[in-house]
Structures are given as C-alpha cells and as structure tokens.
Phi, psi and omega in degrees: 000130189242123185231119178235145191301330178289335175273312191279340183296136163295169177306322188285333180288313176302319172301310174316309186299302183302312179299329179269352179303312181294338167293316184287329176290317168318303181260099178276333186235147183310309185287348166292323163314308186285324170295321178303323187272330184295319178302327183266338184231058183303318188271358173289160174279124174270318179224143169232134172238121185243117181261359172088344185243359183228176175291148179283147178242148182221157178236138166273180184292326171295316172307308187303321181282315182299305184303321184293322181302307183304312182286321183301315185290335177278319172312309188298324184288313183272345174253100179276335181274164169286077185270124186295323195214137178242141181272158180227103177257103192210169162246187184292152184197164181284337178271006180311308176295325184295316181301313181295309175311315172312313185284321180291325172291350189296315004262143168208172173261143181270141175240108183287137177239117185289117172299340184269358179278157179296145188294336188284328169298327181274329167310304183299314183291328178289326180289306181301330182258006180045054180277131183258334184235151178217140174260132180238135178292135189303327175288349172261007183301309183302316185290320174297321172297316176297321184282321187257353184297331177267357182250333184223161181258120195240126176234129185279120184268315188192148174255111187261062186303330179287355178236009179053048188226142162236141184261130176242136171267128185250143167242115187281142181238140183298151176223139180294337180284350183272131190298143185310312176301325188291326184282323175301310179311316166308314181309315175270311173053042189274337202292314187283325180289315186309309196289326185295336175280346179270300182227128181300134178273155178253323185193156181228119183240167173245123186290151175302326185104357178295340174262020183135204170291147181304140182227152164267132190238117178260109195259125173274166182302315187300330179296309188273327192294327174295340182281325191285320181295313177303307182294335182285339171277316182280344176263003184039062182287138169225176180286001173270348180302153168232118182245137183265135167281078193274348183271132159307150174309338187270009181245113188297338177304344182291334184299300174314305175304311188298315189271334166312314178285308182301323182276353180249002176081001187272173190258134173267124189253120175234143189227138176322155173293328180302319175297323187287344184260002180237083186320307184293310185302325184296319183286334180284324170299318197273318189249348171250332178266324191228001184042060180298148178245329185239114180232122178246115185206164169295162175287331179301314184298317181290320179301334178289346179299324194094158178291326181294307179312308178305319187281321192266335181244297195287312187241044177282165181306324185246021175311137169284348183282122177265327187231121169244108177256122176269135189203151169101330180216163174308142184284142174298162181279175192293323182303318188285320176295336183277328182288339178278342185275140168273155184302138168093355183288132183257013183295130167284133184239122173247156164255132181246142180223139164173181183226157181298326189298335168236059202305134351250305175256149187247335191208154175214156183217119177268131182283119186306142176290338189283333173296311185287348184256347179300143177283327173245081186291142171290137181274081183236166171293153179268135179291163178290326167101200181278152176291147169296173173308139177059027177240144176238136181242123180235148174234121182245152177267191194284350181269345185095001172284154181287153183234128173257346180209125171125209184239149185191183172262139184268140181236150176214156181181216187152164177298327180243358184263069180231137177232155171281121183242135186052246178260020174300142178248332186236150182266128178244115190304136174078011186293131178256124180269132168288125198272337187079003179265123180272121175239170174242130176267122190208122176047052180054022170242155180259132172243136183279126168260333176155172174295142173305325178283350178255009168266117178238166180249139179222123183050041166088000192232143183276134184239132176263111188294323184288319178302318186285337172299311182296315172318306190285330178288336173278358172285144183292349176266001186252125176264314182212163184207153162219137186240140186209159182246123173297121184284342189277324183223017171064019170289145176261113189241142180233135177248117192234131166261121183294148181283162180298136180096351179243169194279131176283130171303136182303133190239157168293179185301336182270123180279014175230142180247134185225157181294346178284357179307147172290174184291325185284327172289339178281337175275330182282331176288318188292320188273333179278330186244333182271319185291331181285351181299337183270350179247353181280103185308325179292327182287319181302315179286321172298321186298324181292317180294320186290316184295322176298313175304302185305316179301327178282341182262337197223153173296156180303328184287345181270342186281125180319148175279318191232141167243129180236132185246125182234159185282337183199156176267138170289127185262157162281167170303336178267008178085012171256164182293132179271088182304318187293320184296317179309314191280343166300320191286330175290311192290339178262010181294126174091344186284150171285128185258354187276043177287147187282144172282125173300152193299319178303328184278333165308311185291328175297317179298326183300311178300313178296318180294322175297321185290318183303321184298311185284335178296316177294334168266358176075015183285161170309152174287336173269014174282127181280132177273100188292163186281333181262015181302132171249136190299314184289334178274002182249014180110355183279171181219178186291331188284319181281347164287321173300333179287312181296316175312310179297322178291321174306310181302314182290313186292328183259349182068030181205159180226093172290143185300134179075023187283322175300320174297314181296313175303326180277339192231343190254190186261171173304305183295331170300325181286319183298306170309321181291326182287312176309309182304322186283325179288325179214110186291347176284341180291300184225104170279145184292136188301338178260006184261100183227128175290164181283141190292329179241093198256037181281122197281116177285340187273327196299325179293345187252352180300139168243105182276128179241108171292169188296123180229141191243222178299345182289343175287142188253009178295140173274142171289348187273346191226046176297171184279349181265142178279141176277097173225176184310135174203167175231142177258133179233125176232182186289177183071013185065027182280107180221127194236120172274107173272017174163185188265131170282134176276146185295325181279356186291319187280334198297322185292324183292305196274325176078048176230175184288142184293336180287356183268353175280121190229008187297129188272144174261108179231019189281161178222123191049035175078015185274153193276145177248134170276116189256102177305309187265014192309317180302355178273352193286309183274356177290316182293325189288325189267351188308303176256027189242113173266010182301310177309306185294317187292322188284312180298326181299322180290315179294321192240016174299136177069017171238018179233127181295167180288320180313307186303311183290341193289148185243111196240172174222173186296335178256012169089350173274099194280347182271011185255354187262152185279328183233157191233159175233145184218152182268129176273317175206176166210156179237132179278120179267338177117329189208171180314138175245114174262329186299152176258152181297152165233131176256140176235112178261101179242164187304322182279338180180161174252123191252139174246136183244123184207140167256179173204179187289353185278005179080000179278139161248132182250144173233114181247144180283120175308324190288328183226356180077011176293134173287116182284315177196160175209137175239146170251107181274200191277340183190186184307150184229110168245355184281143170276148184286154168240154171248139185294164175293338172287334184077008179252349183233136178253135177245137172208154185256168196217151172301336180286006177088350181274139160256128182254134167255108184252162171287124181299327190286328193224352188078005188289147181278128175273326192183137170238146177233121177272131172258190191264004185196176175297152190249109176258320181313138170269133172302159173224145188261126170293122188278348174281296190270338188084005177296136180261120166270125187221143181251168189213162176278000176273010170082005178255160163245126178256138170264105189251136172249107185287343169291303182292341183062051185209164173266114186281329173198158169226155190227114174282124191271013171091017176122332179266132179297147187254104184269313183286187182249146172297151188231130176255137176229133190257341168223095016281152179280103194214143182246123175257139172210149183240164182222168180278355171280359186080026179243141168254108180271135171247121181249173169274119193290334181280333182242332186092354183297150188272130176272312179195162174221143182247126170256129181254337190081352171231160192293144175253104164264335175294143174280142173287143176225153183244152163231179177299320180286341175170197176237147190233141185201159179240149183233151174311338175288356173095007185257145165243136191256151163240124172241144164302169174281351171260011169091021180269136182281135182268314180208164178215120184245132183247136168252180188262015176188166190302146176253109166259349176296145171266146189287156176246111180256138188200171187215124181296318176311310175309309185305317185287310181282013186038049176274128189263118187270108180287141178255016179283138185308328186281341178254148188230148184291156175257006175287125176299128168315319179307324180269012179272137173232154178242123178248129186208152178265165172220165183286351178275019167085004181266155170251118176258137173240133184224156172291125181296333187278321180239357180073011178290151183276124189267316175194162181223150187225117175279124167254195188256012171214194162284149178254103179258322179312164171251138173293151170236106181270136191209151179300148189231026178300313180304342183259007179073029173231160180289311188201144178232155176242123179256134184203160179232144177253162185290342180286359181107001187259137171262133183241142173237119189240154170293125184292335188273321193255332188089354189287154187273134183245326179202152167199153185219143179253124173266157194270050174183173182288156174241109173246335177293155171266124179290153177239136178243133166213115192080234168244027169244156180229133174243143184205147177264158177228146184275018168260022176086003190238159166257135180247136171248122186243143181258138173263124182237162170249129188302000000 
C-alpha cells in the first residue's frame, strides 16, 4: 500500500493543505512561528510554571520574546565560533522555552541533556553531536562539574544570572570507556557542520531505542515545521488554549507541545518532573489550578491517573480538556476509551503515530464522538489515521513488496520529512524509513499490530504481543498491562495493574513506580510484590477470572503462561513502559532481597541527597552540606521541605515513613540514614529496635490469619455478629466515648468484680454518645481489689518478658524514688514497626485492642491477656488508627493502598472498602449524631462515608495539601475540623461538607485538631500551638522550641475529679468551667507542655529524654491518690507518667524500640505500639 497525502486526504484535508501551504513557505523556522504569534498576542500569557505547592509564575509573550532576544545576544557575544548545536543541561523551569528560543535564534540546534542520565551516556551524546558549548541551569552547575570534570575539559565562559544559566565550553577528551569508532568519528566530525551548511537544524535527540538500537537523530526546521502547522489547524488551536508540556525535552513530542502552544498565542503549562509522577497531584494541577485544554501524552502516562480520576476529572462531563492526543505507544481500544469517559464528556480524542527518525508525527486520527457514545461499542483498535502534511506511508511485506490488503511493516518518509541519523552526511529526498512496526491494512485504514520484534512464534503460531496486551487491558479487572516473552525460558508473561474496586497488588510505600528506582527498591518491589501473587487467595481468584476470560477470547497459544500483579508499571523517562525493568522483577522473583548496599552506592545516595538538599534551598553548588545541617535552619521553610520530600521520593523510588518529619526537624545525616535504612534494613538498624531475646511467639498458635478480602465479600453490614448494645470506645488524646448504657451485670462475669463497682454513668439519649472525661477510672475501680487480671497475665506471660521490659525506671535512673511503677503485662508481635495508636472497644464480653502495623497486619487483641482474637493482612502499611462505628459492629481504618477498610469487629471480615486517590494515614472519626465516618487522604480530600449504606455522602477538597491528621467533630456548635499539610485548618459543616471558615498558618499541620467548648486547638511544624475560637478567630499562640507533631489532649481537672460525664449531644452543654480546661501537648524539643485552654498560658512543662511525637493521654488518678495523670511517650522508647496538675514525674519505663504511637489508658492498663514490631500492654501500679 502506497499512501501519499494528496491521494489519501479527504476533501477537507486537501483544502487544509492548500490553505496552509503559504504558511509553510512563509514560516521556515520554529522560532519564526513564535514571533508571528507574539506580535499579535503580546499581552497574553505565554508560559506558566506551576510547582503545585507555591504560587504560579508566568511570562507574557512580550516578556518571553524580550528574554529570548537577550539570551541570543549574550550567546553571540560569548560564542565567537559558528556552533551548529548547543547543549542544554536542565530541569523543567519557567525559563525553559526562553532557553530554547535563545538557542534557535543564535542560530543553532538545541541538544537536550538529561541530568538524570548516566554521565557516560551524556558524554557519548556530546561526542556524537560535536558539542563545543553547553548551557547549564545554574543550580545544576555543581552536579555537572562533579559528573564531567574527569570526562571533559570544562571552561566557564559566562554566568547568565538573569536567565539562571551558566555557559560552559566543552573540550572532549579521549576516554577508554568510549567506543573506538566514536573516537574516530570525533576526529573527523563532519556531520553536524556539513548538515548545518545544507539545512538549519532545530534540535538533535537520542532515540529511546524502541525502534531498535538508540540513535542520534538530527532534525531540520523544514522537517518539523509542517507538523506544527498541520496540527495547529486540525486541533483548532486558539489563543485561549492551555497546553501541557507532558513530555521531557529528550522526547520529540515535547517539540510539538511547546511550539503548538507558542505558535498559537496559547499558554504553555510546565510543571516539575516530580509532579508528573504523582498522578493525583498532577490531575489537580492540570484541571483544578490551570484548566488545561490540550493534553498530548503516552497512553501509559494517562492510564496512571486511574479510571476514577479519568472519569471524574480528566474526562468528566465538565472537564476543561477539549483535546486528548495519544502518541508514542499503541492507542487504547475504543472500549477502553469509552470506559474512561464520563457521560456527556465532549473531549476530542486523537491517535497520533510517528517516529523520531521522521520527527515527529506521521499520521493522525480523530475518534468519532458517536463511536464513544454508543451503548454496545465494538471492541476494536483505533486506526493510525491520515498522513500528516508532506508525509508518505507505505506498507511492505518481508520481501519489500507493497501491500494494499493484509499485514506488513510500515515505512514512512516524504520529500522534506528527512532527518540525519547517526553518521549520515547527506540528505536523500524522499527517503523512506522502516519503522519496525507491523500494521494491518483493512478497509483503506491502517491498524497497529505491534512492533516487528514483538511478533513472536509460540508452538508454531504467531502471537502479537501488543494485540494481546490490548486484549488484557480491555478486561474490567485490569487498569493497565504489559506483556513480554521471557528470553530465558520463552514464558509468555503478563504484568497486570488491577483496576479500582478490585484487589490491589501489595505495594511498597510509594504508590508510584518509576524506572529511576534504585536496584534495591526494584528488588524489594519484585520480592515483596511479585512473589506474593502466588500465595494470596484473593489474587488467585482474580487470576482465575482473568484466565477464564482470556481462554474465551484467545487461541490457546496466545494465553499468557504467567500473570503477575504489580502496583504500577515502571516507566522510562519518556513515559513509556519499561519492559527491561519488568523482566528484572521476574528475574529477582523468589530471591532473597535483603542484601546490603555497597559502600559506593551509599556514597552515591549521599551525593544525590546533598544535591537535592542544595537545590531546594537555593544554595550555591560549591556549598558543603554538613552532617549536622538542619534544613529549616539553613533557610528552608515548609514549602521547600515539601519540595525536597517530593524530590527524594522520586529520586529514590521510595517514601520512608516519617521522611517529612525528619526533613523538618532532623539533620542531614538523619535524612540520609532514614533513606538508606528504608532501602536496606541491614545498613542502619534503628538504635531502639531490639527484638525479644526469647522470641517464642505466644501469639502464633492462636492467630487466625485472614488475608485481604475486599468488596468481593458479600457479608452485609446490617447483620454483623456483634449485637448493638452498650460499649465504650477509648482512643488517643484521652478520647473516651460511651456509645450506650452498660448493664451493671455485663461486666461482672468478665472482670470478676463486684457489680457495685461499675459506675459508668448513663446519660445518653436515644443512643447518642457521651464523652466520659473520667472513664479511665472505671476499670481502675473494677480491678483495684481484683487480682484476677494480674494472675491471668502472669500465667500467660511468665518467662516471656525481658528484664528491660520489667524494669521500672525514672528520669535519673533511680527506680525507688518514684511513687508509681510500670510493668509489662503482655506484648504481641505484629511483624513490623507499629506507628499506629491503639483503639479499645470496651464491651460486656471483653475489652478488645485494635492496632495495625507496617506489616499490613491489623490485630484484634484481648486486653486481659494479649490473646489474638483475629488478625487481618490488608493491602499495605497501616499507620492510621482505627475507629469504631456508632453501632459498635464495624471498624474503620485507613491504609497506604488508598483504601478505607470497614471490617466486622467480631471476626475481621471485610464489609466494604472505599478507595481514595492516595494513601490514607489519617485516622477516621465517627460522627456521634449521624454515624458517618470522616476520613482524610493524601489526595487532599476529606470524605464523609456511610458504612451502612456503603456510600460516600460528600467529599471536600482541602486546597492542595494532603490530609495527614485526623478529623475532629464538635457537636455544639456542630462543626467538623480537618487540617492539611498545606497549612490550612478547615471548619466544615459535617452534614454537607460546606466550608464554614478556613484558618491558614502557612506551615504544615501534622497535629490533629481537638476541641473543647471554648475552641479548637492544634500544633504546627513551626513549633507553635494555636487556640482558635469556633468562629475561626485566633485566641492564643504558644511557641515551643521544636516542631509539634503531637496532637493536643484537652481535659479538665474538675471533670476528672468529679467523675463528670460530658454529653456530646448538641443540645446539651457541659457544666465544666472553661477556666479549668487544660491543653497538654508534646514537642520535638523534648518537652511536654500543659497550657491553660482559655489564654494559652503555661501551667507546667516536663523535659523528656527524646522528641515527643505521640499525643498525651490525660486520665483520672483517684486510684493512686492523685487528681489526674498524664501518659505520654518519647521517641527514644520511654513511657512517662506525669502528675497532671504539676507535671512531676510519677513513673517511667523504657521499651526496646522507638515510640511514635500514642498511648491509650483504660483502668490500670496502658497500651502502646512500638517500632520494634510489638504492641505492649503495661500495668500502672502503686508502690
């Protein structure tokens, strides 16, 4: 088949060609297209840079052109020789188009050099292109000099401070690592200069290698300009458009994106590379902050948004996006495209096809709207479409003969569509390039079948791997897929990312996987995520469903041998699937991955973190970062800390728990150690993480392992196994809620105490909840004269508690001077660190402790003896603390896999799951009036969930900051409080989610808000604790000497002493005087502070031996002859018991691990999680 544009075009396209021909002749260069637009649109915004965490910055066309001209003049001053090309070593920036325009006007071709590429690869590119000069982004100068000082001779020519650039002269030096033929090429080096004399070059790129071996492609202006003009017409570009620069400079679609916008008088939107790798945040930047109208991207990049975000934001009914153009990979099928669109969406969807060797696009096809709106859409591929201007497309068989019907290889070219590849010196007009792509000619349309090297034979039959991949992607269980054939054993392998609503493959702490992952994190992904596929029963069920469907759709030789479920597809820097990284996962499957990082790799990590540290602080490249340097004390602020957090997450391919906290409050060596520890636990074991010497598990024989079951479970929430009767819920910060009346005889059988000692007061009305300020006194009274608890725990735990745990210590190490003592009753091994805080459900039959850990486990433990009642393994790490529903039968907990799980409290079975857009670290809160469960997510939303109806009643977007802390409900006035890492405290109507008011601090809130009648209280990372009125006015501001991650505990000595039950019913107000209320909170300066809730004055403070991350728990101390006690933990592993009135030390105990969990007290027992993998139950005794 031989297709030329003048024959293959429709009448309309021929008309477009004729109409555009004068434009092509008039505009010979890319920069001339931009000048024409700028003359007419000088006041329009030309470029916008949006980091997502700071205010956007923009340049008008007048400013853009002025800066470009200024750069061109400076280049002409400092570069005296006639250079054909100039290198550009940079990251995304507001000045990026300015730099490119300045080089093109010089005139020279620009050569993008990726700072993330290995230095030797960049040197080869420099040599191939005969680069004598390179423009280096100023903050990357030190990195450039460090990486290339031994490979090149570098001379600093000029510092162009107004453009944030440094001009460097390069002198290439022979290097043993460079191939001999490359050195020979350098000796002659005629290509670029010869070609420059013939046709001016626009840019030089290095291909990705998907069409064979990587090549150097030199692209003249006359080859790319027709592409821009043609697409500008068929895309109906206007000056009102906002075009996203989705591709990196090293990928030639970036040229189309950039000049499509700038030649139309439209706005080019640029974001940092890190944001492109965070789908939810990227969606917010594109469609909430900037109203993007044109998006050109690879299908893999778009898939990473996830079906939910695609439907609700990208392709919603009211989406700002009017054009979505797919290119660089096979276009998704029409069925899949329809599933991504919301009803009434009007976005045009186009399929672009091309190769870098004939830069950039060769054909285009617009998917008809009516096809995507049909009820029973055909499951067919999207055609490649019509050739672009001056483009010829031919299909040839293996003998080179033209094909008009059937399958063959696609060749593309044209009279002017010719680029020089590698060592080619001459332009041959009409050259046709083999694409390596196999297509089918059917009904005068071309359909992509796959890469020629992805047509394989199995059992004598041909298999199209790309067609197979598309078939799997069309299955409802599948979000994304990649298919490959193992070279070692010829296994046909499918790597699958499951769709929303189906079981997610276990993932690492980062929800996104990139090809930039370190080897260690890739091994961890392979071992931790791939090998578990074969053991999880839920995965086996889904695998069976997929296999059954594939056997119905495919011939037997095309059905994959192996299905591997992974959390995300690894990408190349161009946004394509990295098949090499996927195969590495297979090669490491089943292998032990806990190998130690070699010393030189640690040094490489150190260098990388130092570079990112200095970039985020804006420090000069030659500044040394000392090990004890503190980010916040070196000029950092919260926004820069968030940027460093994002940069490290992307660069390292992992998100260590507590990373942002360490950046804000730790030293450089603390940050480095945390990252190295995350990559390899054998490098730096946490100093406080010590296992039991005799680790014979008393829990294992009793464990009931319940692996993850999600929405597939059919149990109804209306008939759980626990009856709706009176119960008490105890949570961190002294939160004790009575959800109904206890019958006095309910406890007597369980506890073995006299009925008269049950004094929980019942003041509830119609099952509304009561907040029991002194509720911790209740079981104190029960067990005060009852030895049953002590006897039982001694029997269960005898011989299994170490001397360290038994030790009762004080601040000065003298145990005999303290009036109270702490001892370990029992502990339970969770398998990994425990950062979540425990939640207690006090019911007539028993008191249950619920707590999760980094091992994905959620345990339900008997408070009396530590016996495991049930255990669930959920989809990812658990840092969220649980909440108990109003009916007492449902437990809600957030997870790193983006889900909020609703489980049966009696057995742990899944009743419902709700998926958010990002990890859920926030602890859910229950509305005592409506029973709604409020939960925050790192996607920046707060959700109101109805566990009975299994629905989301409303959701509120908090303006861009992740919601780390837990929401807080106050009933009089009826308001919901939630805070964000963006530094905002939102006050919402809990029934509708409507914003009542917002308080902005400018610094992140990790602390959760807590309320009293007088106001709401919260701590921030700048070391301040705030008291705000319920109308949003600041009442007081107290400053500490360290960041405040601890949440405030609001209490009243009067209530504690008088056993007062404070109702949470909105019509009832407390009789407690505001003057007697106090706010107790910890700080990273190591102190516990107790403040007057009314005016913020200091009542007392206590110095611990470590930082205080946990939230204090204030409880009644009548059993010990005191008014109130405060339980709190410091990160060095110490549990502290203080006098609530004076702050004096009453007891202390050192546990063998760091403590980030907050303690919970009930009766004489204290429960807390520890980073040595254990949950501890301690008894408070009087000496």
